[in-house]
XYZ file of C-alpha atoms in Angstrom:
684
model
C 1.160 -29.184 26.852
C -0.948 -27.523 29.520
C 1.441 -29.009 32.190
C 4.489 -27.730 30.418
C 2.712 -24.023 30.062
C 1.823 -24.310 33.872
C 5.523 -24.920 34.763
C 7.096 -22.853 32.254
C 4.736 -19.760 32.747
C 5.310 -18.306 29.301
C 4.456 -14.665 28.264
C 3.419 -15.660 24.891
C 2.762 -18.852 23.040
C 4.206 -19.053 19.379
C 3.100 -21.878 17.196
C 4.654 -22.795 13.791
C 2.685 -25.118 11.378
C -0.517 -26.837 11.299
C -0.192 -29.400 14.038
C 1.276 -26.681 16.498
C -1.872 -24.411 15.650
C -4.111 -27.103 16.485
C -2.384 -27.603 19.879
C -2.296 -23.853 20.412
C -5.921 -23.442 19.752
C -6.900 -26.121 22.211
C -4.725 -24.704 25.148
C -5.956 -21.163 24.446
C -9.274 -22.219 25.674
C -8.052 -22.898 29.277
C -4.987 -20.640 29.704
C -4.742 -17.025 29.569
C -1.776 -16.569 27.488
C -1.740 -14.868 24.011
C -1.091 -17.440 21.075
C 0.210 -16.216 17.784
C 0.966 -18.315 14.802
C 3.719 -17.408 12.133
C 1.788 -18.146 8.756
C 4.624 -19.365 6.569
C 2.588 -20.121 3.689
C -0.937 -20.180 2.162
C -2.704 -22.957 4.370
C -4.968 -23.586 1.535
C -2.116 -24.491 -0.641
C 0.000 -26.223 1.644
C -0.872 -29.744 0.514
C -1.722 -28.952 -3.075
C -1.489 -32.341 -4.995
C -2.202 -34.398 -2.099
C -6.037 -34.610 -1.533
C -5.719 -36.769 1.652
C -3.486 -34.405 3.660
C -5.295 -31.488 2.168
C -8.676 -32.737 3.646
C -7.107 -33.721 7.099
C -4.083 -31.996 8.132
C -5.083 -28.943 5.754
C -8.557 -28.738 7.157
C -7.684 -29.068 10.650
C -5.232 -26.137 10.329
C -7.711 -23.971 8.654
C -10.159 -24.463 11.617
C -7.708 -23.928 14.199
C -6.252 -20.768 12.787
C -9.798 -19.195 13.508
C -9.170 -19.763 17.263
C -5.888 -18.061 17.795
C -5.223 -14.666 19.171
C -2.793 -13.038 16.787
C -1.252 -14.014 13.236
C 2.218 -13.140 11.888
C 2.268 -13.567 8.218
C 5.579 -13.713 6.372
C 5.527 -10.793 4.260
C 2.587 -8.462 3.242
C 1.231 -10.432 0.486
C 0.200 -12.987 2.996
C -1.254 -10.380 5.414
C -3.416 -9.360 2.501
C -4.499 -13.058 1.908
C -5.496 -13.482 5.547
C -7.421 -10.248 5.610
C -9.277 -11.219 2.282
C -10.407 -14.421 4.220
C -11.821 -12.468 7.159
C -9.117 -12.467 9.636
C -9.106 -9.218 11.874
C -6.486 -6.622 10.584
C -5.683 -5.198 14.071
C -4.553 -8.893 14.993
C -2.118 -9.179 12.300
C 1.572 -8.360 12.671
C 4.209 -8.907 9.764
C 7.523 -10.487 9.671
C 10.167 -11.155 7.101
C 12.578 -13.936 6.788
C 16.300 -12.900 7.475
C 19.795 -14.340 7.056
C 23.293 -13.268 7.510
C 24.654 -11.923 4.393
C 28.111 -12.761 4.338
C 29.381 -13.437 0.850
C 31.151 -16.776 0.534
C 35.048 -16.098 0.204
C 37.940 -18.149 -1.178
C 38.517 -19.743 -4.644
C 35.575 -21.683 -6.165
C 35.852 -23.796 -9.250
C 32.150 -24.158 -10.382
C 32.901 -26.337 -13.330
C 34.702 -28.834 -11.017
C 31.768 -28.614 -8.399
C 29.198 -29.088 -11.105
C 31.021 -32.156 -12.611
C 32.070 -33.993 -9.413
C 28.663 -33.236 -7.580
C 26.047 -33.730 -10.290
C 28.101 -35.230 -13.369
C 27.278 -32.138 -15.518
C 29.919 -30.608 -17.638
C 29.792 -26.932 -18.689
C 31.757 -25.058 -21.168
C 33.380 -21.586 -21.173
C 30.553 -18.906 -21.756
C 27.824 -21.105 -20.546
C 25.164 -19.184 -18.220
C 23.937 -21.234 -15.410
C 20.381 -20.790 -14.025
C 19.427 -22.677 -10.878
C 16.195 -23.203 -8.824
C 16.236 -24.842 -5.522
C 12.495 -26.192 -4.610
C 10.480 -29.165 -3.775
C 9.274 -30.703 -6.961
C 5.574 -30.361 -6.239
C 2.692 -28.731 -7.890
C 2.941 -25.492 -5.828
C 6.333 -24.968 -6.811
C 5.447 -25.000 -10.550
C 8.738 -26.075 -11.932
C 7.088 -26.752 -15.173
C 6.836 -22.942 -15.809
C 10.516 -22.788 -15.201
C 11.214 -25.723 -17.823
C 9.031 -24.073 -20.311
C 10.510 -20.581 -19.847
C 13.950 -22.063 -20.214
C 13.081 -23.763 -23.417
C 11.755 -20.583 -24.866
C 14.904 -18.730 -23.511
C 17.120 -21.012 -25.357
C 16.050 -19.726 -28.762
C 17.646 -16.302 -27.913
C 20.484 -17.311 -25.452
C 21.680 -20.812 -26.720
C 24.255 -20.888 -23.948
C 21.969 -21.154 -21.128
C 22.066 -24.155 -18.757
C 19.376 -25.180 -16.091
C 19.995 -26.924 -12.774
C 17.033 -27.933 -10.632
C 17.728 -28.894 -7.011
C 15.168 -30.580 -4.999
C 13.064 -33.959 -5.124
C 9.377 -34.594 -5.113
C 6.409 -36.211 -6.853
C 6.691 -34.166 -9.989
C 10.232 -35.617 -10.948
C 8.970 -37.888 -13.595
C 6.670 -35.273 -15.171
C 9.316 -32.708 -15.318
C 11.785 -35.067 -16.971
C 9.048 -36.102 -19.484
C 8.495 -32.372 -20.087
C 12.036 -31.817 -20.673
C 12.124 -34.603 -23.318
C 9.219 -33.178 -25.058
C 10.586 -29.649 -25.401
C 14.043 -31.247 -26.444
C 15.950 -29.506 -23.679
C 17.029 -32.577 -21.698
C 20.691 -32.245 -22.587
C 20.824 -28.678 -21.178
C 18.822 -29.708 -17.910
C 20.364 -31.224 -14.919
C 18.255 -32.690 -12.141
C 20.417 -32.572 -9.226
C 18.233 -34.230 -6.610
C 18.447 -33.137 -2.972
C 21.155 -30.726 -2.260
C 23.092 -30.185 0.997
C 24.748 -28.105 1.561
C 23.107 -25.510 -0.743
C 25.688 -22.607 -0.657
C 28.066 -24.034 -3.483
C 25.091 -24.911 -5.463
C 24.051 -21.033 -5.637
C 27.734 -20.119 -6.036
C 27.790 -22.265 -9.109
C 24.773 -20.268 -10.668
C 24.509 -17.067 -12.513
C 20.828 -16.610 -12.332
C 18.633 -17.802 -9.382
C 14.955 -18.707 -10.297
C 11.753 -19.080 -8.578
C 8.394 -19.846 -10.257
C 6.255 -20.643 -7.369
C 2.451 -20.274 -7.206
C 2.455 -19.374 -3.651
C 5.328 -18.407 -1.303
C 5.856 -16.043 1.549
C 9.475 -14.909 1.776
C 11.471 -17.799 0.667
C 14.983 -18.476 1.980
C 16.048 -19.841 -1.446
C 15.876 -16.343 -2.930
C 17.900 -14.906 -0.046
C 20.469 -17.734 -0.307
C 20.940 -16.948 -3.992
C 21.288 -13.309 -3.172
C 23.983 -14.008 -0.546
C 25.963 -16.022 -3.149
C 25.881 -13.182 -5.762
C 23.211 -14.563 -8.159
C 21.044 -12.285 -10.312
C 17.326 -13.112 -9.722
C 14.146 -13.815 -11.452
C 11.107 -14.828 -9.670
C 7.245 -15.103 -9.785
C 5.142 -12.498 -8.314
C 4.493 -14.067 -4.791
C 4.615 -13.286 -1.338
C 6.942 -10.746 -0.262
C 9.013 -10.871 -3.393
C 7.687 -7.387 -4.787
C 9.128 -5.930 -1.426
C 12.422 -7.107 -1.901
C 13.053 -6.887 -5.701
C 12.329 -3.636 -7.650
C 11.616 -5.032 -11.138
C 14.080 -3.469 -13.704
C 16.151 -2.191 -10.852
C 17.689 -5.087 -8.946
C 16.073 -8.232 -10.617
C 12.789 -9.210 -12.245
C 9.401 -10.340 -11.209
C 7.121 -12.141 -13.658
C 3.382 -13.082 -13.479
C 2.898 -16.493 -11.903
C 2.716 -19.060 -14.648
C 3.882 -16.780 -17.519
C 6.639 -18.843 -18.770
C 6.851 -16.420 -21.865
C 7.587 -13.594 -19.599
C 10.102 -15.598 -17.656
C 11.798 -16.460 -20.873
C 12.471 -12.916 -21.997
C 13.930 -12.133 -18.688
C 16.098 -15.070 -18.764
C 17.316 -14.360 -22.291
C 17.844 -10.489 -21.435
C 20.049 -11.589 -18.235
C 21.970 -14.459 -20.128
C 23.077 -11.859 -22.984
C 24.042 -9.123 -20.779
C 26.846 -10.061 -18.011
C 27.064 -6.582 -16.850
C 23.419 -6.332 -16.242
C 23.598 -9.606 -14.295
C 26.285 -8.121 -12.112
C 24.758 -4.947 -11.457
C 21.279 -6.560 -10.582
C 23.233 -8.994 -8.080
C 25.109 -6.150 -6.474
C 21.955 -4.033 -6.000
C 19.989 -6.685 -4.571
C 22.551 -7.847 -2.131
C 22.907 -4.339 -0.860
C 19.197 -4.045 -0.377
C 18.742 -7.395 1.175
C 21.731 -7.029 3.548
C 20.251 -3.546 4.839
C 16.509 -4.586 5.250
C 16.476 -8.306 5.458
C 19.373 -9.339 7.656
C 19.056 -11.761 10.588
C 19.401 -9.078 12.943
C 16.519 -7.164 11.382
C 14.361 -10.058 11.562
C 15.118 -10.553 15.340
C 14.377 -6.849 15.850
C 10.831 -7.256 14.043
C 10.102 -10.399 16.259
C 10.815 -8.593 19.290
C 8.646 -5.517 18.176
C 5.706 -8.061 17.451
C 6.203 -9.683 20.640
C 5.775 -6.256 22.454
C 2.904 -5.343 20.451
C 1.084 -8.700 21.158
C 1.543 -8.274 24.853
C 0.487 -4.645 25.034
C -2.781 -5.349 23.029
C -3.561 -8.725 24.945
C -2.885 -7.060 28.390
C -5.201 -4.042 27.809
C -8.364 -4.214 29.908
C -10.974 -5.535 27.639
C -13.422 -2.927 28.778
C -11.028 0.007 28.172
C -12.236 2.887 26.206
C -9.369 3.434 23.958
C -10.278 3.095 20.401
C -10.588 5.491 17.592
C -13.634 5.656 15.128
C -12.918 7.443 11.831
C -15.739 8.759 9.594
C -15.667 10.485 6.187
C -16.443 9.802 2.478
C -14.626 6.532 2.303
C -14.620 3.500 0.164
C -16.049 5.373 -2.877
C -13.062 4.966 -5.166
C -11.997 8.712 -4.926
C -8.223 8.982 -4.406
C -8.556 12.119 -2.620
C -10.711 10.703 0.116
C -8.560 7.575 0.188
C -5.633 9.647 0.711
C -7.243 11.679 3.508
C -8.000 8.218 5.338
C -4.472 6.975 4.732
C -2.974 9.977 6.332
C -5.286 10.096 9.161
C -4.605 6.361 9.991
C -0.846 7.035 9.483
C -0.923 9.660 11.931
C -3.058 8.008 14.532
C -0.600 4.905 14.263
C 2.318 7.467 14.891
C 0.508 8.672 18.079
C -0.086 5.080 19.429
C 0.691 1.886 17.289
C -1.406 -0.333 19.547
C -4.488 1.630 19.648
C -7.582 -0.096 17.787
C -8.957 2.020 14.883
C -11.963 1.446 13.146
C -13.094 3.040 9.827
C -16.832 3.874 8.796
C -16.593 3.076 5.082
C -18.888 2.264 2.137
C -16.736 -0.847 1.361
C -15.607 -2.236 4.769
C -13.744 -5.189 3.068
C -11.766 -3.153 0.709
C -10.886 -0.672 3.548
C -9.864 -3.447 6.064
C -7.478 -4.949 3.133
C -6.107 -1.411 2.129
C -5.748 0.301 5.553
C -5.187 -2.500 8.054
C -7.903 -1.389 10.277
C -11.161 -2.546 11.541
C -14.082 -1.411 9.452
C -17.741 -1.262 9.337
C -20.347 -0.211 6.920
C -21.152 3.633 7.217
C -24.689 3.621 7.366
C -24.924 0.391 9.852
C -26.164 2.631 12.763
C -26.300 -0.343 15.435
C -22.534 -1.186 14.805
C -21.453 2.468 14.521
C -23.092 3.003 18.057
C -21.509 -0.057 19.593
C -18.053 1.199 18.509
C -18.856 4.536 19.927
C -19.342 2.893 23.318
C -15.931 1.565 23.365
C -14.178 4.389 21.620
C -12.194 7.270 23.228
C -12.217 9.381 20.048
C -14.346 10.181 17.141
C -12.705 11.661 14.149
C -15.064 13.336 11.529
C -13.239 14.196 8.433
C -11.257 15.480 6.561
C -12.674 16.619 3.460
C -15.936 18.744 2.952
C -18.362 16.665 4.812
C -20.364 19.555 6.320
C -21.853 20.865 3.044
C -25.468 20.476 1.429
C -24.571 21.050 -2.137
C -24.431 17.404 -3.033
C -26.970 16.103 -0.601
C -29.082 17.172 2.529
C -29.010 13.570 4.026
C -25.224 13.221 4.135
C -25.010 16.339 5.947
C -27.703 15.384 8.410
C -26.129 11.864 8.839
C -22.700 13.359 9.602
C -24.292 15.776 12.109
C -25.945 12.730 13.835
C -22.816 10.983 14.194
C -21.166 13.923 15.931
C -24.220 14.038 18.561
C -24.208 10.287 18.826
C -20.370 9.839 19.383
C -20.480 12.604 22.073
C -23.443 11.189 23.821
C -21.770 7.810 23.944
C -18.674 9.204 25.858
C -16.359 10.022 22.997
C -13.989 12.982 22.413
C -15.032 14.482 18.997
C -12.783 15.996 16.440
C -13.623 17.450 13.069
C -10.074 16.613 11.498
C -8.195 18.794 8.706
C -11.762 19.444 7.324
C -13.474 22.128 4.919
C -16.522 23.819 5.851
C -19.452 24.456 3.378
C -20.874 25.713 1.476
C -24.098 25.139 3.415
C -26.749 27.078 1.544
C -29.968 26.251 3.130
C -30.909 28.131 6.295
C -32.334 25.501 8.454
C -29.166 23.145 7.329
C -27.014 26.167 8.587
C -28.789 26.443 11.913
C -28.856 22.897 12.533
C -25.162 22.515 11.760
C -24.163 25.441 13.968
C -26.039 24.048 16.997
C -24.608 20.459 16.604
C -21.038 21.515 16.058
C -21.021 24.138 18.858
C -22.566 21.507 21.201
C -21.022 18.280 20.499
C -17.542 18.853 19.122
C -14.371 19.490 21.192
C -11.898 20.326 18.605
C -11.765 21.309 14.951
C -8.884 21.890 12.579
C -9.563 23.452 9.319
C -7.834 23.239 5.857
C -8.160 26.785 4.859
C -9.129 30.213 5.922
C -12.679 30.120 4.211
C -13.832 27.396 6.242
C -12.779 29.477 9.409
C -14.971 32.509 8.161
C -17.705 29.982 7.393
C -17.875 28.828 10.789
C -17.538 32.520 12.263
C -20.569 33.411 10.119
C -22.503 30.476 11.380
C -21.810 31.539 14.915
C -19.601 28.347 16.053
C -17.581 29.531 18.966
C -17.305 26.800 21.679
C -15.126 24.301 20.162
C -11.339 24.685 19.876
C -10.815 25.930 16.325
C -7.389 26.123 14.332
C -6.737 26.336 10.615
C -4.304 23.586 9.704
C -4.049 21.938 6.368
C -5.366 19.029 4.443
C -3.930 15.523 6.043
C -2.887 14.303 2.587
C -0.152 16.841 2.801
C 2.010 14.523 4.774
C 1.896 11.669 2.270
C 5.068 10.826 0.529
C 5.275 9.863 -3.082
C 6.309 6.225 -3.959
C 9.825 5.350 -4.671
C 11.143 6.682 -7.943
C 11.646 3.111 -9.589
C 7.961 2.527 -8.575
C 6.618 5.548 -10.342
C 8.742 4.600 -13.314
C 7.201 1.241 -13.709
C 3.643 2.751 -13.270
C 4.553 5.350 -15.819
C 5.879 2.877 -18.434
C 2.769 0.557 -17.963
C 0.785 3.560 -19.135
C 3.141 3.910 -22.145
C 4.707 7.215 -20.477
C 8.474 7.598 -20.875
C 9.652 8.491 -17.198
C 12.236 10.858 -18.625
C 9.713 12.967 -20.530
C 8.555 16.495 -19.948
C 4.781 16.806 -19.127
C 1.915 18.942 -18.116
C -0.643 17.215 -15.735
C -4.138 17.391 -15.860
C -6.613 16.656 -13.110
C -10.265 16.857 -14.353
C -13.707 15.938 -13.251
C -17.319 16.172 -14.596
C -19.102 19.231 -13.347
C -21.570 21.775 -14.397
C -19.901 24.307 -16.740
C -17.267 21.733 -18.054
C -18.787 21.472 -21.462
C -17.881 25.051 -22.436
C -14.592 24.653 -21.033
C -13.424 21.335 -22.811
C -12.188 23.270 -25.915
C -10.489 26.028 -23.901
C -8.544 23.254 -21.773
C -7.795 21.296 -25.197
C -6.445 24.669 -26.709
C -4.143 25.202 -23.640
C -2.705 21.731 -23.738
C -1.979 22.170 -27.340
C -0.324 25.368 -26.568
C 1.958 23.792 -23.682
C 3.222 21.142 -26.010
C 3.909 23.512 -28.879
C 5.174 26.310 -26.788
C 7.222 24.384 -23.942
C 7.328 20.795 -25.120
C 5.076 19.591 -22.442
C 3.026 16.483 -23.379
C -0.525 16.373 -21.639
C -0.931 13.508 -19.012
C -4.407 12.975 -17.736
C -4.233 11.764 -14.102
C -7.660 10.524 -12.643
C -8.217 11.212 -8.954
C -11.557 9.447 -8.902
C -11.483 6.318 -10.979
C -12.676 5.603 -13.587
C -15.078 8.476 -13.831
C -12.253 11.210 -14.200
C -11.393 9.435 -17.547
C -14.475 10.612 -19.325
C -13.619 14.226 -19.382
C -10.057 13.435 -20.029
C -11.039 11.507 -22.970
C -13.274 14.180 -24.071
C -10.459 16.828 -23.984
C -8.166 14.277 -25.761
C -10.383 13.928 -28.578
C -9.867 17.633 -29.169
C -6.075 17.672 -28.962
C -3.747 17.878 -31.950
C -0.745 16.868 -29.899
C 0.092 13.347 -28.432
C -1.137 12.594 -24.928
C -1.414 10.085 -22.453
C -3.934 8.888 -19.717
C -3.219 6.853 -16.549
C -5.878 4.217 -17.075
C -5.342 1.920 -13.966
C -6.261 2.665 -10.418
C -2.966 3.187 -8.584
C -2.039 3.497 -4.886
C -2.309 6.967 -3.649
C 1.463 7.390 -3.215
C 2.166 6.503 -6.957
C -0.424 8.695 -7.865
C 1.293 11.549 -5.961
C 4.542 10.355 -7.571
C 3.217 10.641 -11.089
C 1.916 14.097 -10.171
C 5.409 15.223 -8.538
C 6.943 14.422 -12.238
C 4.668 17.106 -13.828
C 6.241 20.374 -14.617
C 2.929 22.102 -14.075
C -0.340 20.631 -13.161
C -3.716 22.181 -14.281
C -6.720 20.821 -12.232
C -10.287 20.989 -11.397
C -9.979 18.195 -8.761
C -9.017 19.596 -5.516
C -6.747 16.754 -4.552
C -4.864 16.815 -7.863
C -3.775 20.364 -6.933
C -3.053 19.426 -3.393
C -0.957 16.470 -4.097
C 1.034 18.563 -6.784
C 1.479 21.628 -4.487
C 2.526 19.573 -1.534
C 5.426 18.045 -3.825
C 6.363 21.660 -4.845
C 4.777 21.427 -8.458
C 3.251 24.649 -9.679
C -0.427 24.383 -10.117
C -3.274 26.111 -12.135
C -6.678 25.875 -10.618
C -9.897 25.899 -12.413
C -12.260 26.186 -9.624
C -15.859 24.591 -9.339
C -16.353 25.198 -5.702
C -15.252 27.554 -2.838
C -12.920 24.734 -1.545
C -10.817 25.261 -4.569
C -10.523 28.886 -4.052
C -9.918 28.377 -0.494
C -6.906 26.142 -0.913
C -5.397 28.353 -3.527
C -5.677 31.173 -1.697
C -4.668 29.715 1.548
C -1.227 28.905 -0.216
C -0.869 32.251 -1.623
C -1.399 31.154 -5.147
C -2.887 33.555 -7.848
C -2.948 30.983 -10.701
C -6.656 30.390 -10.305
C -9.666 30.659 -12.874
C -13.450 29.963 -12.208
C -14.402 26.854 -14.296
C -17.492 28.852 -15.557
C -15.208 31.442 -17.266
C -12.096 29.469 -18.391
C -10.604 30.825 -21.499
C -7.628 29.474 -23.381
C -5.675 32.678 -23.456
C -5.803 32.941 -19.708
C -4.887 29.458 -19.135
C -1.951 29.791 -21.343
C -0.617 32.845 -19.537
C -0.742 31.103 -16.213
C 0.963 28.064 -17.792
C 3.603 30.303 -18.982
C 4.005 31.754 -15.489
C 4.449 28.448 -13.839
C 6.926 26.962 -16.363
C 8.922 30.197 -16.310
C 10.244 29.354 -12.862
C 9.010 32.677 -11.258
C 6.839 30.762 -8.811
C 9.455 28.068 -7.823
C 10.387 29.759 -4.592
C 6.855 30.487 -3.688
C 5.620 26.774 -4.486
C 8.491 25.326 -2.350
C 7.725 27.751 0.653
C 4.046 26.957 0.273
C 4.754 23.202 0.450
C 6.923 23.564 3.625
C 4.177 25.738 5.196
C 1.407 23.061 4.580
C 3.495 20.293 6.026
C 4.140 22.371 9.138
C 0.588 23.506 9.645
C -0.707 20.009 9.247
C 1.028 18.948 12.517
C -2.066 20.856 14.146
C -4.342 18.004 13.029
C -2.444 15.175 14.960
C -1.511 17.426 17.870
C -5.141 18.160 18.333
C -5.820 14.429 18.342
C -3.197 13.779 20.749
C -4.529 16.162 23.206
C -8.047 14.667 23.196
C -6.530 11.274 23.678
C -4.312 12.434 26.530
C -0.961 11.589 24.680
C 2.105 13.535 24.948
C 3.481 13.579 21.503
C 7.002 14.447 22.491
C 7.413 12.319 25.760
C 5.126 9.504 24.857
C 3.373 9.750 28.382
C -0.372 10.368 29.095
C -1.456 13.772 29.513
C -4.844 15.195 30.854
C -7.030 15.275 27.985
C -9.071 18.428 27.025
């Protein structure tokens, strides 16, 4: 193989499968060519049910994978699996299977096909379900059989056709006999070509324990089948449950049965699902799109591999990350998103309290925030250190956190980084010694500061900070978009909330002064329900601690209410707040997320940062938490619901998004990146 490489002189070696990975790992040691492997399936499950192969081929592949340069998992689910097992997110690029989506044309007699090919007779009105897979443990065909048997009770016209062969065949036939469904199940054996098989099916099934992005689903989509599949691989990225198909939990034959019965008894729903899924798949998962992604991945791999190993080009980001606060998590997501847009190939490292979780969620490198030696090592290789956003420069919660963040500013600058405080808030810094130390450090070691409100600018002025380039921008989270409508609908339904209802949102947190405010907030919530028909919904920003004040208010309510009791992705939380008619909040980011989506907000301020944000967007709907009264809250709710503020809210949201661009613009200048032309420019 070395001889072939020397003769052919490839730019990239691309491996597929365990044996190829082993060869690639050995060749990589002596040839300076990047080696990438496509991870088609979970390598720990590839030989499930065959201990000999599992402990020989499987073990060799698991070792070889650790010695390759880059990894190309098929779909995001497999990428998550690799990161959870310690693979570097910076060396992972995703791909999705694709195919030519051309619906088969011409007449097709499915009854004749099934009779002539498999000896199976069907009657008028029968609903055919098909699954095409190897009959092995990882495909879990037994769940399909059990689900089918259960569905027959509600949909007696169902028929099941199993295409494939394997060691589980005797077990599956025995299971059919035990469940008394043998007469309505046909084992088709190995089927080739598979296109007419899927043309003969009304519903395409998949019940695997592990997959990436199976072609059997795409082939069924192309043939016009409605689809039900297990929650594996990239299926959630293709199928929007309840919109164009159904996804059920792995091994849950009862949920599968409910979906099978529902589709079997509703021909119109089957057709609408099939049409909607075909449209999405043809648009996003075509063979042409797959080729485009592959070429993009090759370019990324070559660019990363050819960068000088000693080049100072990375970005280190520090903030209050990894603590379960949705506001801080949203800040990090926004900053990472903007840095990727500036340069998708540049390495990013995040200082986090939970590095493993951060690597998984944000697909960056990550180190523990207070592991000083690792932090300093990253500074030595980084071009830019970003401190923020959020209110890191304050001493209300802790002296030590302020001192540590100031230390990182000094250390980053001394180790050669450009230093930026990014879309942040300043203060309050109350202790005189802390104010002097913060002013000296920021003035001496920071190159650029973007602030999220005017109050922070005034605070820096009073502290005497003058040397850095200072601009007022906006909180980075303003750029984040809500999750797709169907995703938000599912999240609402899982919390027992009707997506079509009218709601007032509450974003509460425990704080000094809340005790006296609880009955006033409850009275205002009751008023919103009785006067405007708005049902209260409590949306936690820091999970689960924000549910404590939510439940305390809920106990005082006379009207129905809901609370989101699961930790959701940032985009989904934003999408839920965007559905509210008005949001009343103590949490700053509950107000920011809502205002950014054009929803009127009522603030109950516990800190200058809440006052500063609401003043910055020109809002007059703010009360001090220490003096919250029901009558004042009700008057502000009336004003928000009336529509009088709609124009102001929309213009404020547009203004925030425009001003937020100063954050990434400042980072681009420090990195020497021309955001318009894409060329390097002289950094400040």
